[in-house]
Amino acid sequence: MFEHLEDKEPDKLLGLIKLYANDTRSEKIDLGVGVYRTAEGKTPVFSAIKKAERFLLENQESKSYLGPEGDAGFAEALLPIVFGADQEIHEKTLRLQTPGGTGAVRMAAALVARAGVTRIHLGLPSWPNHAQIFDDIGLSVNGFVHADPASGQADFAALLQTIEDASPGDAVILHACCHNPTGIDYTTKRWEEIASALLENGVLPIVDFAYQGLGSGLEDDAQGVRILAARMPELLVAYSCDKNFGLYRDRVGALFAVVQAEGSRAKCLSNLNELARACWSMPPDHGAAAARIVLEDEQLRREWKEELEAMRERLQRMRYLLSKADEQVPNIGLGALANGHGMFAMLELSSAQILSLRDDHAVYIAPSGRISLAGLTEQNIYRLVQSLSEVCPHT
Ligand code: LMR
């Protein structure tokens, strides 16, 4: 039977983890997978999470099943972080704990497919797993240009045109903040315009919210989601705690469904529960329980916010420093970095240049040309610029 399967390429982005780990060159620089690193190159457990885990170890009395919705307290504690203090929105928002943001995107796609959506619009480039998930669910994917990396600006006209040309009942996936891979986000004013266009054309938004707190701060990063939540009849938000709680391998995420029509809510939730049951039955608990403990405790919540803010500031500083190297290595988009937010940026590099950076300079960059600024430090940034200028000779 299995001889009928087609060979599949291993995931190129995740493949970098192993390649980097196996590289014995001490000067190696990892700008590959989106994992936060300190100035010492470490990805430590947040101290607020460590304390919550200790509390959990001492106080958890059972590991009995929780059901397909997972830890209800976890998703509830996230509501004010994601949607602000508006109780009315909280009451209209269904929530499902998911294995990471990936699980949330998958549930969102499966739910809209059940609701009759057949086509989803996706700004490109995007996180490669988006198209893969939608394709696997059976949605047809229509790509449009998200941004021009050279200018560092979003191609807003392309998005509006796509929404205008969409059929009512289509969906669109948008990145809430820290666009992966370009780092180019919409302004608050643009989000208002996006909401109007979506409403006018009957297009359902799914928002991928994987980097809250790492762009302009916890509150500012949520502006787009909050604008859509206030104005759209229906909105899905796929949330990840991988980066902003540092819970990567614990797989912690949530899907939020803001449903204005009371009559649709029970149907929506029962479908989500059934889809979750068919996929993973119940999400893993440990990381979500730790995040809940952090969010419910004032002191731990404060500590978490401070740690997150320090990460954000470090990323911003690395972005700034690298953008300053534009004159040394022109024409690959370094100057435009200053307009971006969060962990990622795209450099205009050919496949041969990306390969040479890896093989000849021990610099690891995603095959798309995306760099994770988290891999930069005040020490290695000079060597990166050196390597870039050797690989991209100034003509
Ligand atoms: C990334 O884009 O590098 C991260 O979100 C990790 C992943 O799952 O791809």
mmCIF file of N, CA, C and O in Angstrom, residues 73-154:
data_model
loop_
_atom_site.group_PDB
_atom_site.id
_atom_site.type_symbol
_atom_site.label_atom_id
_atom_site.label_comp_id
_atom_site.label_asym_id
_atom_site.label_seq_id
_atom_site.Cartn_x
_atom_site.Cartn_y
_atom_site.Cartn_z
ATOM 1 N N GLY A 73 -9.659 27.761 32.193
ATOM 2 C CA GLY A 73 -9.119 28.928 32.898
ATOM 3 C C GLY A 73 -7.991 29.584 32.119
ATOM 4 O O GLY A 73 -7.817 30.808 32.157
ATOM 5 N N PHE A 74 -7.219 28.777 31.393
ATOM 6 C CA PHE A 74 -6.105 29.303 30.592
ATOM 7 C C PHE A 74 -6.642 30.239 29.501
ATOM 8 O O PHE A 74 -6.214 31.393 29.382
ATOM 9 N N ALA A 75 -7.580 29.737 28.715
ATOM 10 C CA ALA A 75 -8.086 30.550 27.604
ATOM 11 C C ALA A 75 -8.839 31.776 28.129
ATOM 12 O O ALA A 75 -8.784 32.851 27.535
ATOM 13 N N GLU A 76 -9.512 31.601 29.271
ATOM 14 C CA GLU A 76 -10.237 32.727 29.856
ATOM 15 C C GLU A 76 -9.264 33.813 30.332
ATOM 16 O O GLU A 76 -9.493 35.007 30.140
ATOM 17 N N ALA A 77 -8.163 33.371 30.923
ATOM 18 C CA ALA A 77 -7.171 34.339 31.422
ATOM 19 C C ALA A 77 -6.509 35.106 30.276
ATOM 20 O O ALA A 77 -6.003 36.210 30.472
ATOM 21 N N LEU A 78 -6.513 34.510 29.093
ATOM 22 C CA LEU A 78 -5.931 35.201 27.935
ATOM 23 C C LEU A 78 -6.865 36.272 27.356
ATOM 24 O O LEU A 78 -6.416 37.189 26.654
ATOM 25 N N LEU A 79 -8.174 36.140 27.645
ATOM 26 C CA LEU A 79 -9.148 37.049 27.008
ATOM 27 C C LEU A 79 -8.786 38.527 27.135
ATOM 28 O O LEU A 79 -8.747 39.245 26.129
ATOM 29 N N PRO A 80 -8.509 39.036 28.360
ATOM 30 C CA PRO A 80 -8.179 40.470 28.449
ATOM 31 C C PRO A 80 -6.862 40.826 27.773
ATOM 32 O O PRO A 80 -6.687 41.950 27.302
ATOM 33 N N ILE A 81 -5.928 39.877 27.722
ATOM 34 C CA ILE A 81 -4.643 40.136 27.052
ATOM 35 C C ILE A 81 -4.897 40.305 25.550
ATOM 36 O O ILE A 81 -4.352 41.204 24.907
ATOM 37 N N VAL A 82 -5.738 39.452 24.999
ATOM 38 C CA VAL A 82 -5.971 39.471 23.548
ATOM 39 C C VAL A 82 -6.998 40.540 23.168
ATOM 40 O O VAL A 82 -6.781 41.317 22.240
ATOM 41 N N PHE A 83 -8.116 40.580 23.902
ATOM 42 C CA PHE A 83 -9.238 41.421 23.460
ATOM 43 C C PHE A 83 -9.426 42.694 24.286
ATOM 44 O O PHE A 83 -10.335 43.466 24.017
ATOM 45 N N GLY A 84 -8.599 42.913 25.312
ATOM 46 C CA GLY A 84 -8.775 44.086 26.152
ATOM 47 C C GLY A 84 -9.869 43.841 27.185
ATOM 48 O O GLY A 84 -10.326 42.711 27.378
ATOM 49 N N ALA A 85 -10.313 44.918 27.811
ATOM 50 C CA ALA A 85 -11.201 44.775 28.976
ATOM 51 C C ALA A 85 -12.680 44.644 28.603
ATOM 52 O O ALA A 85 -13.525 44.471 29.488
ATOM 53 N N ASP A 86 -13.020 44.722 27.330
ATOM 54 C CA ASP A 86 -14.416 44.758 26.891
ATOM 55 C C ASP A 86 -15.155 43.449 27.210
ATOM 56 O O ASP A 86 -15.054 42.454 26.486
ATOM 57 N N GLN A 87 -15.930 43.479 28.308
ATOM 58 C CA GLN A 87 -16.645 42.277 28.766
ATOM 59 C C GLN A 87 -17.603 41.732 27.719
ATOM 60 O O GLN A 87 -17.790 40.524 27.597
ATOM 61 N N GLU A 88 -18.189 42.656 26.980
ATOM 62 C CA GLU A 88 -19.178 42.225 25.982
ATOM 63 C C GLU A 88 -18.532 41.323 24.932
ATOM 64 O O GLU A 88 -19.116 40.322 24.512
ATOM 65 N N ILE A 89 -17.306 41.706 24.526
ATOM 66 C CA ILE A 89 -16.572 40.866 23.552
ATOM 67 C C ILE A 89 -16.233 39.519 24.203
ATOM 68 O O ILE A 89 -16.394 38.459 23.578
ATOM 69 N N HIS A 90 -15.817 39.555 25.471
ATOM 70 C CA HIS A 90 -15.460 38.298 26.148
ATOM 71 C C HIS A 90 -16.645 37.329 26.120
ATOM 72 O O HIS A 90 -16.473 36.143 25.892
ATOM 73 N N GLU A 91 -17.823 37.886 26.381
ATOM 74 C CA GLU A 91 -19.008 37.021 26.448
ATOM 75 C C GLU A 91 -19.347 36.407 25.090
ATOM 76 O O GLU A 91 -19.961 35.352 25.016
ATOM 77 N N LYS A 92 -18.947 37.095 24.034
ATOM 78 C CA LYS A 92 -19.275 36.595 22.687
ATOM 79 C C LYS A 92 -18.167 35.722 22.118
ATOM 80 O O LYS A 92 -18.217 35.323 20.965
ATOM 81 N N THR A 93 -17.119 35.497 22.928
ATOM 82 C CA THR A 93 -15.946 34.803 22.395
ATOM 83 C C THR A 93 -15.840 33.371 22.901
ATOM 84 O O THR A 93 -15.703 33.130 24.108
ATOM 85 N N LEU A 94 -15.894 32.428 21.972
ATOM 86 C CA LEU A 94 -15.716 31.011 22.316
ATOM 87 C C LEU A 94 -14.234 30.717 22.342
ATOM 88 O O LEU A 94 -13.471 31.350 21.612
ATOM 89 N N ARG A 95 -13.826 29.787 23.157
ATOM 90 C CA ARG A 95 -12.386 29.491 23.207
ATOM 91 C C ARG A 95 -12.115 28.000 23.336
ATOM 92 O O ARG A 95 -12.872 27.274 23.980
ATOM 93 N N LEU A 96 -11.011 27.646 22.719
ATOM 94 C CA LEU A 96 -10.590 26.248 22.687
ATOM 95 C C LEU A 96 -9.085 26.232 22.854
ATOM 96 O O LEU A 96 -8.375 26.866 22.072
ATOM 97 N N GLN A 97 -8.592 25.552 23.856
ATOM 98 C CA GLN A 97 -7.129 25.411 23.997
ATOM 99 C C GLN A 97 -6.653 24.466 22.902
ATOM 100 O O GLN A 97 -7.301 23.456 22.613
ATOM 101 N N THR A 98 -5.526 24.785 22.281
ATOM 102 C CA THR A 98 -5.028 23.954 21.169
ATOM 103 C C THR A 98 -3.551 23.632 21.362
ATOM 104 O O THR A 98 -2.847 24.360 22.052
ATOM 105 N N PRO A 99 -3.075 22.555 20.720
ATOM 106 C CA PRO A 99 -1.639 22.296 20.746
ATOM 107 C C PRO A 99 -0.919 23.343 19.887
ATOM 108 O O PRO A 99 -0.874 23.230 18.658
ATOM 109 N N GLY A 100 -0.426 24.385 20.497
ATOM 110 C CA GLY A 100 0.297 25.452 19.797
ATOM 111 C C GLY A 100 -0.602 26.283 18.890
ATOM 112 O O GLY A 100 -1.808 26.020 18.748
ATOM 113 N N GLY A 101 0.005 27.289 18.279
ATOM 114 C CA GLY A 101 -0.715 28.111 17.314
ATOM 115 C C GLY A 101 -1.055 27.306 16.069
ATOM 116 O O GLY A 101 -2.073 27.541 15.411
ATOM 117 N N THR A 102 -0.220 26.330 15.754
ATOM 118 C CA THR A 102 -0.476 25.482 14.579
ATOM 119 C C THR A 102 -1.803 24.754 14.739
ATOM 120 O O THR A 102 -2.611 24.691 13.801
ATOM 121 N N GLY A 103 -2.037 24.218 15.950
ATOM 122 C CA GLY A 103 -3.302 23.533 16.214
ATOM 123 C C GLY A 103 -4.477 24.490 16.053
ATOM 124 O O GLY A 103 -5.543 24.118 15.546
ATOM 125 N N ALA A 104 -4.274 25.733 16.466
ATOM 126 C CA ALA A 104 -5.356 26.722 16.366
ATOM 127 C C ALA A 104 -5.643 27.071 14.903
ATOM 128 O O ALA A 104 -6.806 27.183 14.496
ATOM 129 N N VAL A 105 -4.578 27.221 14.100
ATOM 130 C CA VAL A 105 -4.787 27.517 12.674
ATOM 131 C C VAL A 105 -5.518 26.342 12.018
ATOM 132 O O VAL A 105 -6.445 26.521 11.232
ATOM 133 N N ARG A 106 -5.120 25.144 12.401
ATOM 134 C CA ARG A 106 -5.748 23.957 11.802
ATOM 135 C C ARG A 106 -7.239 23.874 12.173
ATOM 136 O O ARG A 106 -8.089 23.607 11.325
ATOM 137 N N MET A 107 -7.555 24.146 13.436
ATOM 138 C CA MET A 107 -8.959 24.119 13.863
ATOM 139 C C MET A 107 -9.769 25.193 13.147
ATOM 140 O O MET A 107 -10.904 24.973 12.759
ATOM 141 N N ALA A 108 -9.138 26.379 12.987
ATOM 142 C CA ALA A 108 -9.836 27.474 12.294
ATOM 143 C C ALA A 108 -10.155 27.054 10.860
ATOM 144 O O ALA A 108 -11.285 27.237 10.380
ATOM 145 N N ALA A 109 -9.178 26.466 10.197
ATOM 146 C CA ALA A 109 -9.371 26.065 8.798
ATOM 147 C C ALA A 109 -10.441 24.978 8.699
ATOM 148 O O ALA A 109 -11.316 25.019 7.822
ATOM 149 N N ALA A 110 -10.371 24.012 9.628
ATOM 150 C CA ALA A 110 -11.341 22.909 9.589
ATOM 151 C C ALA A 110 -12.750 23.427 9.873
ATOM 152 O O ALA A 110 -13.723 22.984 9.254
ATOM 153 N N LEU A 111 -12.855 24.388 10.789
ATOM 154 C CA LEU A 111 -14.177 24.930 11.132
ATOM 155 C C LEU A 111 -14.781 25.692 9.956
ATOM 156 O O LEU A 111 -15.954 25.495 9.616
ATOM 157 N N VAL A 112 -13.969 26.558 9.326
ATOM 158 C CA VAL A 112 -14.553 27.343 8.226
ATOM 159 C C VAL A 112 -14.900 26.433 7.050
ATOM 160 O O VAL A 112 -15.889 26.666 6.345
ATOM 161 N N ALA A 113 -14.115 25.364 6.858
ATOM 162 C CA ALA A 113 -14.441 24.419 5.770
ATOM 163 C C ALA A 113 -15.800 23.769 6.045
ATOM 164 O O ALA A 113 -16.637 23.638 5.157
ATOM 165 N N ARG A 114 -16.033 23.404 7.302
ATOM 166 C CA ARG A 114 -17.336 22.827 7.676
ATOM 167 C C ARG A 114 -18.462 23.825 7.465
ATOM 168 O O ARG A 114 -19.599 23.453 7.191
ATOM 169 N N ALA A 115 -18.138 25.113 7.667
ATOM 170 C CA ALA A 115 -19.172 26.155 7.552
ATOM 171 C C ALA A 115 -19.413 26.533 6.087
ATOM 172 O O ALA A 115 -20.226 27.418 5.810
ATOM 173 N N GLY A 116 -18.694 25.909 5.173
ATOM 174 C CA GLY A 116 -18.962 26.147 3.747
ATOM 175 C C GLY A 116 -17.923 26.988 3.027
ATOM 176 O O GLY A 116 -18.052 27.241 1.833
ATOM 177 N N VAL A 117 -16.881 27.430 3.729
ATOM 178 C CA VAL A 117 -15.824 28.202 3.051
ATOM 179 C C VAL A 117 -15.035 27.243 2.159
ATOM 180 O O VAL A 117 -14.680 26.134 2.588
ATOM 181 N N THR A 118 -14.782 27.652 0.930
ATOM 182 C CA THR A 118 -13.984 26.790 0.037
ATOM 183 C C THR A 118 -12.671 27.455 -0.362
ATOM 184 O O THR A 118 -11.762 26.801 -0.840
ATOM 185 N N ARG A 119 -12.602 28.799 -0.178
ATOM 186 C CA ARG A 119 -11.388 29.492 -0.629
ATOM 187 C C ARG A 119 -10.877 30.439 0.451
ATOM 188 O O ARG A 119 -11.658 31.140 1.096
ATOM 189 N N ILE A 120 -9.559 30.441 0.597
ATOM 190 C CA ILE A 120 -8.954 31.346 1.578
ATOM 191 C C ILE A 120 -7.874 32.177 0.896
ATOM 192 O O ILE A 120 -7.111 31.669 0.073
ATOM 193 N N HIS A 121 -7.821 33.454 1.226
ATOM 194 C CA HIS A 121 -6.837 34.368 0.640
ATOM 195 C C HIS A 121 -5.676 34.522 1.617
ATOM 196 O O HIS A 121 -5.879 34.672 2.820
ATOM 197 N N LEU A 122 -4.486 34.501 1.052
ATOM 198 C CA LEU A 122 -3.280 34.443 1.887
ATOM 199 C C LEU A 122 -2.235 35.395 1.319
ATOM 200 O O LEU A 122 -1.808 35.234 0.158
ATOM 201 N N GLY A 123 -1.806 36.390 2.107
ATOM 202 C CA GLY A 123 -0.762 37.319 1.665
ATOM 203 C C GLY A 123 0.577 36.598 1.622
ATOM 204 O O GLY A 123 0.943 35.907 2.569
ATOM 205 N N LEU A 124 1.290 36.746 0.531
ATOM 206 C CA LEU A 124 2.570 36.045 0.369
ATOM 207 C C LEU A 124 3.723 37.028 0.323
ATOM 208 O O LEU A 124 3.566 38.115 -0.221
ATOM 209 N N PRO A 125 4.883 36.706 0.856
ATOM 210 C CA PRO A 125 5.163 35.428 1.519
ATOM 211 C C PRO A 125 4.479 35.349 2.879
ATOM 212 O O PRO A 125 4.156 36.356 3.483
ATOM 213 N N SER A 126 4.292 34.100 3.329
ATOM 214 C CA SER A 126 3.709 33.894 4.653
ATOM 215 C C SER A 126 4.450 32.747 5.328
ATOM 216 O O SER A 126 5.372 32.169 4.751
ATOM 217 N N TRP A 127 4.058 32.442 6.544
ATOM 218 C CA TRP A 127 4.586 31.268 7.231
ATOM 219 C C TRP A 127 4.254 30.064 6.345
ATOM 220 O O TRP A 127 3.072 29.875 5.984
ATOM 221 N N PRO A 128 5.249 29.264 5.934
ATOM 222 C CA PRO A 128 4.980 28.217 4.938
ATOM 223 C C PRO A 128 3.895 27.224 5.367
ATOM 224 O O PRO A 128 3.208 26.644 4.527
ATOM 225 N N ASN A 129 3.721 27.054 6.667
ATOM 226 C CA ASN A 129 2.739 26.076 7.128
ATOM 227 C C ASN A 129 1.296 26.517 6.873
ATOM 228 O O ASN A 129 0.385 25.691 6.846
ATOM 229 N N HIS A 130 1.067 27.812 6.683
ATOM 230 C CA HIS A 130 -0.304 28.264 6.407
ATOM 231 C C HIS A 130 -0.870 27.531 5.187
ATOM 232 O O HIS A 130 -1.898 26.862 5.279
ATOM 233 N N ALA A 131 -0.180 27.698 4.056
ATOM 234 C CA ALA A 131 -0.692 27.112 2.806
ATOM 235 C C ALA A 131 -0.792 25.595 2.947
ATOM 236 O O ALA A 131 -1.752 24.965 2.464
ATOM 237 N N GLN A 132 0.184 24.999 3.648
ATOM 238 C CA GLN A 132 0.199 23.538 3.807
ATOM 239 C C GLN A 132 -1.032 23.060 4.573
ATOM 240 O O GLN A 132 -1.664 22.072 4.203
ATOM 241 N N ILE A 133 -1.375 23.785 5.660
ATOM 242 C CA ILE A 133 -2.548 23.394 6.459
ATOM 243 C C ILE A 133 -3.829 23.559 5.635
ATOM 244 O O ILE A 133 -4.677 22.660 5.575
ATOM 245 N N PHE A 134 -3.967 24.707 4.965
ATOM 246 C CA PHE A 134 -5.203 24.962 4.212
ATOM 247 C C PHE A 134 -5.368 23.932 3.105
ATOM 248 O O PHE A 134 -6.461 23.427 2.857
ATOM 249 N N ASP A 135 -4.267 23.626 2.456
ATOM 250 C CA ASP A 135 -4.285 22.653 1.379
ATOM 251 C C ASP A 135 -4.714 21.288 1.923
ATOM 252 O O ASP A 135 -5.540 20.594 1.326
ATOM 253 N N ASP A 136 -4.180 20.926 3.057
ATOM 254 C CA ASP A 136 -4.493 19.623 3.658
ATOM 255 C C ASP A 136 -5.972 19.527 4.045
ATOM 256 O O ASP A 136 -6.588 18.475 3.943
ATOM 257 N N ILE A 137 -6.539 20.657 4.470
ATOM 258 C CA ILE A 137 -7.963 20.677 4.853
ATOM 259 C C ILE A 137 -8.845 20.659 3.590
ATOM 260 O O ILE A 137 -10.022 20.325 3.647
ATOM 261 N N GLY A 138 -8.268 21.036 2.442
ATOM 262 C CA GLY A 138 -9.038 21.026 1.199
ATOM 263 C C GLY A 138 -9.541 22.395 0.787
ATOM 264 O O GLY A 138 -10.421 22.507 -0.070
ATOM 265 N N LEU A 139 -9.008 23.463 1.407
ATOM 266 C CA LEU A 139 -9.391 24.818 0.985
ATOM 267 C C LEU A 139 -8.527 25.212 -0.197
ATOM 268 O O LEU A 139 -7.342 24.869 -0.246
ATOM 269 N N SER A 140 -9.109 25.944 -1.144
ATOM 270 C CA SER A 140 -8.233 26.432 -2.213
ATOM 271 C C SER A 140 -7.626 27.752 -1.750
ATOM 272 O O SER A 140 -8.283 28.582 -1.117
ATOM 273 N N VAL A 141 -6.334 27.892 -2.027
ATOM 274 C CA VAL A 141 -5.581 29.030 -1.504
ATOM 275 C C VAL A 141 -5.311 30.026 -2.622
ATOM 276 O O VAL A 141 -4.760 29.671 -3.662
ATOM 277 N N ASN A 142 -5.743 31.260 -2.402
ATOM 278 C CA ASN A 142 -5.438 32.314 -3.378
ATOM 279 C C ASN A 142 -4.396 33.255 -2.777
ATOM 280 O O ASN A 142 -4.652 33.906 -1.772
ATOM 281 N N GLY A 143 -3.224 33.307 -3.386
ATOM 282 C CA GLY A 143 -2.155 34.156 -2.863
ATOM 283 C C GLY A 143 -2.249 35.581 -3.402
ATOM 284 O O GLY A 143 -2.691 35.804 -4.514
ATOM 285 N N PHE A 144 -1.889 36.530 -2.578
ATOM 286 C CA PHE A 144 -1.734 37.913 -3.037
ATOM 287 C C PHE A 144 -0.461 38.452 -2.408
ATOM 288 O O PHE A 144 0.084 37.851 -1.471
ATOM 289 N N VAL A 145 0.028 39.586 -2.924
ATOM 290 C CA VAL A 145 1.311 40.115 -2.452
ATOM 291 C C VAL A 145 1.098 40.836 -1.122
ATOM 292 O O VAL A 145 0.310 41.778 -1.044
ATOM 293 N N HIS A 146 1.810 40.388 -0.085
ATOM 294 C CA HIS A 146 1.641 41.059 1.218
ATOM 295 C C HIS A 146 2.422 42.361 1.277
ATOM 296 O O HIS A 146 1.931 43.371 1.788
ATOM 297 N N ALA A 147 3.661 42.335 0.807
ATOM 298 C CA ALA A 147 4.499 43.523 1.034
ATOM 299 C C ALA A 147 5.639 43.566 0.035
ATOM 300 O O ALA A 147 5.972 42.567 -0.596
ATOM 301 N N ASP A 148 6.202 44.735 -0.046
ATOM 302 C CA ASP A 148 7.388 44.904 -0.864
ATOM 303 C C ASP A 148 8.575 44.997 0.102
ATOM 304 O O ASP A 148 8.757 46.026 0.757
ATOM 305 N N PRO A 149 9.370 43.923 0.211
ATOM 306 C CA PRO A 149 10.436 43.925 1.215
ATOM 307 C C PRO A 149 11.455 45.043 0.986
ATOM 308 O O PRO A 149 12.035 45.563 1.939
ATOM 309 N N ALA A 150 11.634 45.456 -0.263
ATOM 310 C CA ALA A 150 12.645 46.485 -0.541
ATOM 311 C C ALA A 150 12.269 47.817 0.110
ATOM 312 O O ALA A 150 13.112 48.522 0.656
ATOM 313 N N SER A 151 10.970 48.148 0.063
ATOM 314 C CA SER A 151 10.550 49.425 0.651
ATOM 315 C C SER A 151 10.148 49.251 2.117
ATOM 316 O O SER A 151 10.022 50.229 2.851
ATOM 317 N N GLY A 152 9.907 48.009 2.516
ATOM 318 C CA GLY A 152 9.488 47.775 3.895
ATOM 319 C C GLY A 152 8.053 48.207 4.143
ATOM 320 O O GLY A 152 7.665 48.443 5.277
ATOM 321 N N GLN A 153 7.247 48.301 3.101
ATOM 322 C CA GLN A 153 5.845 48.722 3.256
ATOM 323 C C GLN A 153 4.896 47.593 2.859
ATOM 324 O O GLN A 153 5.200 46.831 1.941
ATOM 325 N N ALA A 154 3.756 47.544 3.541
ATOM 326 C CA ALA A 154 2.731 46.567 3.165
ATOM 327 C C ALA A 154 2.103 46.997 1.844
ATOM 328 O O ALA A 154 1.936 48.188 1.595
#
